[in-house]
mmCIF file of C-alpha atoms in Angstrom:
data_model
loop_
_atom_site.group_PDB
_atom_site.id
_atom_site.type_symbol
_atom_site.label_atom_id
_atom_site.label_comp_id
_atom_site.label_asym_id
_atom_site.label_seq_id
_atom_site.Cartn_x
_atom_site.Cartn_y
_atom_site.Cartn_z
ATOM 1 C CA UNK A 1 0.373 0.460 29.341
ATOM 2 C CA UNK A 2 0.346 -3.012 27.368
ATOM 3 C CA UNK A 3 1.752 -3.684 24.024
ATOM 4 C CA UNK A 4 -0.664 -3.158 22.351
ATOM 5 C CA UNK A 5 -0.910 0.599 22.860
ATOM 6 C CA UNK A 6 2.975 0.123 22.393
ATOM 7 C CA UNK A 7 2.518 -1.335 19.031
ATOM 8 C CA UNK A 8 -0.185 0.537 17.825
ATOM 9 C CA UNK A 9 1.874 3.763 18.160
ATOM 10 C CA UNK A 10 4.867 2.473 16.347
ATOM 11 C CA UNK A 11 2.589 1.672 13.698
ATOM 12 C CA UNK A 12 0.978 5.453 13.513
ATOM 13 C CA UNK A 13 4.188 6.823 13.852
ATOM 14 C CA UNK A 14 5.325 4.758 10.669
ATOM 15 C CA UNK A 15 2.255 5.066 9.041
ATOM 16 C CA UNK A 16 1.573 9.003 9.454
ATOM 17 C CA UNK A 17 -2.098 7.681 9.032
ATOM 18 C CA UNK A 18 -5.364 6.274 11.516
ATOM 19 C CA UNK A 19 -6.602 5.042 8.320
ATOM 20 C CA UNK A 20 -3.016 2.771 7.244
ATOM 21 C CA UNK A 21 -2.557 2.152 11.138
ATOM 22 C CA UNK A 22 -6.072 0.707 11.520
ATOM 23 C CA UNK A 23 -5.747 -1.073 8.687
ATOM 24 C CA UNK A 24 -2.164 -2.542 9.476
ATOM 25 C CA UNK A 25 -3.468 -3.498 13.236
ATOM 26 C CA UNK A 26 -6.484 -5.020 12.447
ATOM 27 C CA UNK A 27 -9.150 -2.803 13.992
ATOM 28 C CA UNK A 28 -10.811 -0.088 13.509
ATOM 29 C CA UNK A 29 -10.180 3.549 12.946
ATOM 30 C CA UNK A 30 -11.684 4.507 16.521
ATOM 31 C CA UNK A 31 -9.725 2.116 18.096
ATOM 32 C CA UNK A 32 -6.124 3.992 17.767
ATOM 33 C CA UNK A 33 -7.621 7.273 18.485
ATOM 34 C CA UNK A 34 -8.642 5.660 21.928
ATOM 35 C CA UNK A 35 -5.675 3.531 22.159
ATOM 36 C CA UNK A 36 -3.755 7.084 21.754
ATOM 37 C CA UNK A 37 -5.494 8.970 23.844
ATOM 38 C CA UNK A 38 -5.543 6.480 26.859
ATOM 39 C CA UNK A 39 -1.597 6.496 25.963
ATOM 40 C CA UNK A 40 -1.497 9.955 26.798
ATOM 41 C CA UNK A 41 -3.718 9.631 29.382
ATOM 42 C CA UNK A 42 -1.586 7.003 31.041
ATOM 43 C CA UNK A 43 1.804 9.627 30.302
ATOM 44 C CA UNK A 44 0.149 13.027 31.154
ATOM 45 C CA UNK A 45 1.651 14.404 27.725
ATOM 46 C CA UNK A 46 0.992 14.848 24.366
ATOM 47 C CA UNK A 47 2.653 12.261 22.267
ATOM 48 C CA UNK A 48 1.585 14.273 18.043
ATOM 49 C CA UNK A 49 1.468 17.770 17.319
ATOM 50 C CA UNK A 50 -2.038 17.452 15.263
ATOM 51 C CA UNK A 51 -2.579 19.392 12.502
ATOM 52 C CA UNK A 52 -5.542 18.609 9.401
ATOM 53 C CA UNK A 53 -2.461 17.663 7.001
ATOM 54 C CA UNK A 54 0.162 15.565 8.965
ATOM 55 C CA UNK A 55 0.652 14.080 11.794
ATOM 56 C CA UNK A 56 3.748 15.157 13.794
ATOM 57 C CA UNK A 57 5.399 13.949 16.667
ATOM 58 C CA UNK A 58 6.337 15.679 20.197
ATOM 59 C CA UNK A 59 9.989 15.165 21.829
ATOM 60 C CA UNK A 60 8.317 13.422 24.172
ATOM 61 C CA UNK A 61 6.553 11.046 21.432
ATOM 62 C CA UNK A 62 10.118 10.613 19.557
ATOM 63 C CA UNK A 63 11.403 9.231 22.700
ATOM 64 C CA UNK A 64 9.200 6.668 23.027
ATOM 65 C CA UNK A 65 8.879 6.010 19.943
ATOM 66 C CA UNK A 66 12.560 5.255 20.639
ATOM 67 C CA UNK A 67 12.697 3.164 23.559
ATOM 68 C CA UNK A 68 8.958 1.734 21.930
ATOM 69 C CA UNK A 69 10.923 0.117 19.178
ATOM 70 C CA UNK A 70 13.552 -0.924 21.444
ATOM 71 C CA UNK A 71 10.867 -3.432 23.889
ATOM 72 C CA UNK A 72 8.584 -4.821 21.453
ATOM 73 C CA UNK A 73 12.021 -5.808 19.831
ATOM 74 C CA UNK A 74 12.985 -7.272 22.615
ATOM 75 C CA UNK A 75 10.131 -8.937 23.525
ATOM 76 C CA UNK A 76 9.957 -11.100 20.247
ATOM 77 C CA UNK A 77 13.737 -11.930 20.554
ATOM 78 C CA UNK A 78 12.244 -13.413 24.205
ATOM 79 C CA UNK A 79 9.590 -15.146 21.936
ATOM 80 C CA UNK A 80 11.913 -16.801 19.557
ATOM 81 C CA UNK A 81 14.445 -17.738 21.779
ATOM 82 C CA UNK A 82 11.833 -19.226 24.258
ATOM 83 C CA UNK A 83 8.572 -20.903 22.183
ATOM 84 C CA UNK A 84 8.164 -23.957 22.423
ATOM 85 C CA UNK A 85 7.168 -24.431 18.669
ATOM 86 C CA UNK A 86 9.539 -22.331 16.279
ATOM 87 C CA UNK A 87 8.209 -21.679 12.915
ATOM 88 C CA UNK A 88 9.907 -19.903 10.220
ATOM 89 C CA UNK A 89 8.169 -17.095 8.564
ATOM 90 C CA UNK A 90 8.300 -14.432 5.790
ATOM 91 C CA UNK A 91 7.105 -11.041 6.606
ATOM 92 C CA UNK A 92 5.906 -9.566 2.799
ATOM 93 C CA UNK A 93 4.382 -6.066 1.688
ATOM 94 C CA UNK A 94 2.728 -5.111 -0.600
ATOM 95 C CA UNK A 95 0.367 -2.522 -1.835
ATOM 96 C CA UNK A 96 -3.090 -2.988 -3.116
ATOM 97 C CA UNK A 97 -3.057 -4.523 -6.513
ATOM 98 C CA UNK A 98 -0.045 -6.413 -5.628
ATOM 99 C CA UNK A 99 -1.496 -7.642 -2.694
ATOM 100 C CA UNK A 100 -4.492 -8.273 -4.347
ATOM 101 C CA UNK A 101 -3.975 -9.408 -7.768
ATOM 102 C CA UNK A 102 -0.600 -11.052 -8.347
ATOM 103 C CA UNK A 103 1.255 -12.161 -4.962
ATOM 104 C CA UNK A 104 -2.401 -15.555 -4.215
ATOM 105 C CA UNK A 105 -0.763 -16.669 -7.110
ATOM 106 C CA UNK A 106 2.384 -16.456 -5.650
ATOM 107 C CA UNK A 107 1.917 -17.742 -2.608
ATOM 108 C CA UNK A 108 -0.057 -20.317 -4.312
ATOM 109 C CA UNK A 109 3.534 -22.138 -6.171
ATOM 110 C CA UNK A 110 5.653 -21.030 -2.677
ATOM 111 C CA UNK A 111 3.232 -22.555 -0.260
ATOM 112 C CA UNK A 112 2.510 -25.739 -2.653
ATOM 113 C CA UNK A 113 6.771 -26.064 -2.598
ATOM 114 C CA UNK A 114 7.680 -24.847 1.000
ATOM 115 C CA UNK A 115 4.359 -25.642 2.887
ATOM 116 C CA UNK A 116 5.743 -25.345 6.473
ATOM 117 C CA UNK A 117 6.507 -21.572 5.933
ATOM 118 C CA UNK A 118 4.700 -19.322 7.540
ATOM 119 C CA UNK A 119 3.132 -16.554 5.768
ATOM 120 C CA UNK A 120 2.823 -12.745 6.905
ATOM 121 C CA UNK A 121 1.202 -10.250 4.525
ATOM 122 C CA UNK A 122 1.121 -6.714 5.662
ATOM 123 C CA UNK A 123 -0.394 -4.032 2.818
ATOM 124 C CA UNK A 124 0.130 -0.812 3.479
ATOM 125 C CA UNK A 125 0.775 2.136 -0.068
ATOM 126 C CA UNK A 126 3.547 1.365 -2.142
ATOM 127 C CA UNK A 127 6.369 4.320 -0.368
ATOM 128 C CA UNK A 128 4.839 2.817 3.085
ATOM 129 C CA UNK A 129 5.360 -0.442 2.126
ATOM 130 C CA UNK A 130 9.000 0.546 0.419
ATOM 131 C CA UNK A 131 9.969 2.081 3.776
ATOM 132 C CA UNK A 132 9.590 -1.164 5.959
ATOM 133 C CA UNK A 133 12.008 -2.994 3.550
ATOM 134 C CA UNK A 134 14.815 -0.766 4.453
ATOM 135 C CA UNK A 135 14.304 -0.804 7.620
ATOM 136 C CA UNK A 136 13.810 -4.165 7.442
ATOM 137 C CA UNK A 137 10.375 -4.443 8.821
ATOM 138 C CA UNK A 138 9.202 -6.712 5.638
ATOM 139 C CA UNK A 139 11.647 -9.329 4.633
ATOM 140 C CA UNK A 140 10.416 -8.294 1.292
ATOM 141 C CA UNK A 141 7.927 -6.260 -0.917
ATOM 142 C CA UNK A 142 5.261 -6.122 -3.834
ATOM 143 C CA UNK A 143 5.481 -2.593 -4.759
ATOM 144 C CA UNK A 144 4.145 0.457 -8.052
ATOM 145 C CA UNK A 145 6.241 2.135 -8.445
ATOM 146 C CA UNK A 146 10.368 2.573 -7.786
ATOM 147 C CA UNK A 147 11.468 5.193 -5.113
ATOM 148 C CA UNK A 148 14.899 6.526 -4.200
ATOM 149 C CA UNK A 149 16.812 3.514 -1.537
ATOM 150 C CA UNK A 150 19.852 3.500 -0.825
ATOM 151 C CA UNK A 151 19.060 -0.184 0.979
ATOM 152 C CA UNK A 152 16.401 -1.184 -1.923
ATOM 153 C CA UNK A 153 17.026 -2.868 -5.264
ATOM 154 C CA UNK A 154 14.062 -3.531 -6.777
ATOM 155 C CA UNK A 155 13.337 -5.830 -9.612
ATOM 156 C CA UNK A 156 10.662 -5.898 -12.252
ATOM 157 C CA UNK A 157 7.867 -8.947 -11.892
ATOM 158 C CA UNK A 158 4.734 -7.704 -13.785
ATOM 159 C CA UNK A 159 3.445 -5.089 -16.593
ATOM 160 C CA UNK A 160 0.058 -3.365 -15.572
ATOM 161 C CA UNK A 161 -2.199 -1.413 -17.573
ATOM 162 C CA UNK A 162 -3.980 1.716 -16.165
ATOM 163 C CA UNK A 163 -7.576 2.417 -17.323
ATOM 164 C CA UNK A 164 -10.324 4.947 -17.040
ATOM 165 C CA UNK A 165 -13.446 3.848 -14.672
ATOM 166 C CA UNK A 166 -16.517 5.625 -14.759
ATOM 167 C CA UNK A 167 -20.280 5.114 -14.056
ATOM 168 C CA UNK A 168 -21.734 3.463 -16.542
ATOM 169 C CA UNK A 169 -24.439 6.235 -18.226
ATOM 170 C CA UNK A 170 -25.480 7.629 -21.252
ATOM 171 C CA UNK A 171 -23.628 10.357 -20.482
ATOM 172 C CA UNK A 172 -20.612 7.950 -20.242
ATOM 173 C CA UNK A 173 -20.941 5.572 -22.885
ATOM 174 C CA UNK A 174 -20.734 8.821 -24.890
ATOM 175 C CA UNK A 175 -17.949 10.233 -23.343
ATOM 176 C CA UNK A 176 -15.996 6.533 -24.669
ATOM 177 C CA UNK A 177 -17.356 7.138 -27.917
ATOM 178 C CA UNK A 178 -15.856 10.033 -28.907
ATOM 179 C CA UNK A 179 -12.425 8.712 -28.223
ATOM 180 C CA UNK A 180 -11.625 11.311 -25.138
ATOM 181 C CA UNK A 181 -8.230 13.192 -24.626
ATOM 182 C CA UNK A 182 -6.594 12.472 -20.538
ATOM 183 C CA UNK A 183 -7.338 16.293 -21.128
ATOM 184 C CA UNK A 184 -11.232 15.901 -20.870
ATOM 185 C CA UNK A 185 -11.350 12.868 -18.969
ATOM 186 C CA UNK A 186 -9.703 15.560 -16.010
ATOM 187 C CA UNK A 187 -12.289 17.562 -15.988
ATOM 188 C CA UNK A 188 -14.881 14.513 -14.871
ATOM 189 C CA UNK A 189 -14.975 14.495 -10.843
ATOM 190 C CA UNK A 190 -12.349 12.229 -9.756
ATOM 191 C CA UNK A 191 -12.149 10.100 -7.541
ATOM 192 C CA UNK A 192 -8.178 9.785 -6.051
ATOM 193 C CA UNK A 193 -6.140 7.224 -3.997
ATOM 194 C CA UNK A 194 -3.678 8.537 -1.459
ATOM 195 C CA UNK A 195 -0.443 10.429 -1.356
ATOM 196 C CA UNK A 196 2.405 6.969 -1.675
ATOM 197 C CA UNK A 197 0.330 4.786 -3.688
ATOM 198 C CA UNK A 198 1.747 3.179 -6.914
ATOM 199 C CA UNK A 199 -1.699 4.526 -8.319
ATOM 200 C CA UNK A 200 -2.027 8.499 -7.214
ATOM 201 C CA UNK A 201 1.955 8.339 -8.319
ATOM 202 C CA UNK A 202 1.254 6.736 -11.867
ATOM 203 C CA UNK A 203 -2.419 9.222 -12.274
ATOM 204 C CA UNK A 204 -0.214 12.528 -11.839
ATOM 205 C CA UNK A 205 2.678 10.510 -14.853
ATOM 206 C CA UNK A 206 -0.427 10.200 -17.523
ATOM 207 C CA UNK A 207 -1.714 14.038 -16.527
ATOM 208 C CA UNK A 208 2.052 15.098 -16.827
ATOM 209 C CA UNK A 209 1.484 14.012 -20.037
ATOM 210 C CA UNK A 210 -1.128 17.146 -20.897
ATOM 211 C CA UNK A 211 0.447 19.835 -18.086
ATOM 212 C CA UNK A 212 -2.393 18.649 -15.717
ATOM 213 C CA UNK A 213 -2.005 21.166 -12.680
ATOM 214 C CA UNK A 214 -3.414 18.422 -10.303
ATOM 215 C CA UNK A 215 -4.031 21.211 -7.517
ATOM 216 C CA UNK A 216 -6.923 22.573 -10.738
ATOM 217 C CA UNK A 217 -8.613 18.950 -10.718
ATOM 218 C CA UNK A 218 -12.533 18.068 -9.737
ATOM 219 C CA UNK A 219 -10.934 15.924 -6.958
ATOM 220 C CA UNK A 220 -14.823 14.328 -5.362
ATOM 221 C CA UNK A 221 -13.049 12.692 -2.719
ATOM 222 C CA UNK A 222 -10.067 11.121 -1.697
ATOM 223 C CA UNK A 223 -9.668 7.441 0.399
ATOM 224 C CA UNK A 224 -6.640 4.731 0.139
ATOM 225 C CA UNK A 225 -9.565 1.696 -0.697
ATOM 226 C CA UNK A 226 -9.421 0.210 -4.019
ATOM 227 C CA UNK A 227 -12.376 -1.727 -3.835
ATOM 228 C CA UNK A 228 -14.636 1.402 -2.128
ATOM 229 C CA UNK A 229 -13.698 3.456 -5.276
ATOM 230 C CA UNK A 230 -14.494 0.931 -7.355
ATOM 231 C CA UNK A 231 -18.458 0.633 -5.438
ATOM 232 C CA UNK A 232 -18.201 4.005 -5.369
ATOM 233 C CA UNK A 233 -18.108 5.156 -9.373
ATOM 234 C CA UNK A 234 -20.490 2.072 -9.754
ATOM 235 C CA UNK A 235 -22.868 4.535 -8.010
ATOM 236 C CA UNK A 236 -22.374 6.790 -9.886
ATOM 237 C CA UNK A 237 -20.559 8.982 -7.257
ATOM 238 C CA UNK A 238 -17.225 9.780 -9.493
ATOM 239 C CA UNK A 239 -14.696 8.702 -11.475
ATOM 240 C CA UNK A 240 -11.030 7.425 -11.397
ATOM 241 C CA UNK A 241 -8.206 5.783 -12.731
ATOM 242 C CA UNK A 242 -7.042 2.764 -12.105
ATOM 243 C CA UNK A 243 -5.474 -0.764 -12.707
ATOM 244 C CA UNK A 244 -6.996 -2.480 -15.504
ATOM 245 C CA UNK A 245 -6.638 -6.156 -13.835
ATOM 246 C CA UNK A 246 -8.815 -4.363 -10.639
ATOM 247 C CA UNK A 247 -11.959 -3.509 -12.606
ATOM 248 C CA UNK A 248 -11.955 -6.361 -14.854
ATOM 249 C CA UNK A 249 -14.825 -8.440 -13.806
ATOM 250 C CA UNK A 250 -17.154 -5.268 -13.032
ATOM 251 C CA UNK A 251 -17.094 -3.963 -16.375
ATOM 252 C CA UNK A 252 -18.440 -7.767 -17.687
ATOM 253 C CA UNK A 253 -21.303 -7.495 -15.635
ATOM 254 C CA UNK A 254 -21.852 -3.814 -16.447
ATOM 255 C CA UNK A 255 -21.494 -1.714 -13.376
ATOM 256 C CA UNK A 256 -18.624 0.224 -14.623
ATOM 257 C CA UNK A 257 -17.232 1.009 -18.178
ATOM 258 C CA UNK A 258 -14.094 1.847 -18.730
ATOM 259 C CA UNK A 259 -12.293 3.760 -21.185
ATOM 260 C CA UNK A 260 -8.667 2.359 -22.652
ATOM 261 C CA UNK A 261 -5.946 4.660 -22.976
ATOM 262 C CA UNK A 262 -4.769 3.409 -25.711
ATOM 263 C CA UNK A 263 -2.828 6.571 -27.103
ATOM 264 C CA UNK A 264 -0.671 6.606 -23.673
ATOM 265 C CA UNK A 265 2.735 4.746 -23.477
ATOM 266 C CA UNK A 266 2.311 6.027 -19.591
ATOM 267 C CA UNK A 267 -0.759 4.074 -18.456
ATOM 268 C CA UNK A 268 1.677 0.984 -18.244
ATOM 269 C CA UNK A 269 3.195 0.957 -14.937
ATOM 270 C CA UNK A 270 5.922 -2.003 -13.886
ATOM 271 C CA UNK A 271 4.902 -3.868 -10.072
ATOM 272 C CA UNK A 272 8.355 -4.400 -8.472
ATOM 273 C CA UNK A 273 9.500 -7.350 -5.960
ATOM 274 C CA UNK A 274 12.006 -4.916 -3.924
ATOM 275 C CA UNK A 275 14.468 -6.158 -0.687
ATOM 276 C CA UNK A 276 16.786 -4.479 1.674
ATOM 277 C CA UNK A 277 19.715 -5.796 -0.945
ATOM 278 C CA UNK A 278 22.596 -4.815 2.838
ATOM 279 C CA UNK A 279 20.349 -7.482 4.330
ATOM 280 C CA UNK A 280 21.145 -11.619 3.740
ATOM 281 C CA UNK A 281 18.661 -12.853 3.935
ATOM 282 C CA UNK A 282 17.794 -16.502 5.389
ATOM 283 C CA UNK A 283 17.119 -18.885 2.929
ATOM 284 C CA UNK A 284 13.385 -19.681 2.922
ATOM 285 C CA UNK A 285 13.123 -15.927 2.565
ATOM 286 C CA UNK A 286 16.113 -16.501 -0.871
ATOM 287 C CA UNK A 287 13.580 -19.708 -1.617
ATOM 288 C CA UNK A 288 10.489 -16.647 -2.306
ATOM 289 C CA UNK A 289 12.972 -13.948 -3.634
ATOM 290 C CA UNK A 290 13.590 -16.384 -6.163
ATOM 291 C CA UNK A 291 10.657 -17.525 -7.349
ATOM 292 C CA UNK A 292 9.251 -14.113 -7.789
ATOM 293 C CA UNK A 293 12.074 -12.330 -9.974
ATOM 294 C CA UNK A 294 12.968 -16.220 -11.293
ATOM 295 C CA UNK A 295 16.518 -15.029 -12.342
#
């Protein structure tokens, strides 16, 4: 048994997703599956009850999770105490849009002011990031939605706008000219983000304005990677609701068509800075927080 296996196992428990764990650990999904299999074989016990919809821990899995968290934490404390080179670090959790389009400019400004701080960025969906902030697994987060949580403080830092994107074909060019409603757009084949993402949350809000039942949508693909969604749309495999900032360059190149949702105030959402209000943050983390929220 190795620490790496335990780290993968802990990530899998917390993300409840092989794909998200693969992204977080910077490995492939087959590697996640293999490491879990090897761990179960070594311990000669099942750690998860698998189904098509969820990963559920067995009783043994829960016990191992508690022990693994403590072992990893103890190891990190030893490293911090005895490493020759101690460096201050900020651990930041981000959702897809904030990580790709908001965080880089923030980091540019922060690193210019504070060049000797190590920045550790962990990209997951908004719901997972909020949980990591609440559990103090990251110092700070930037997310695409608010979620009720007694430990978390949210502060709006950016107004994001949603658009509908579709392949650049004659059919969709004519559809755009007709100034379609969301009810009409919702009849098209849709590519959607996974549950827990801010994008999926905002899409549901938009559909709710016209009482559209999400279960009756023509969903052709569900995927958690925004870049793949854009590529699939450009290839003609479906349509999607997405942040305008994420598709401006593709629209200029003519790879896709965007249809604005100008009649719907719900097209706007806030991106939020989120931190654990019950934790006394280190000064270099407070400096980062102050730069982001600019109070």
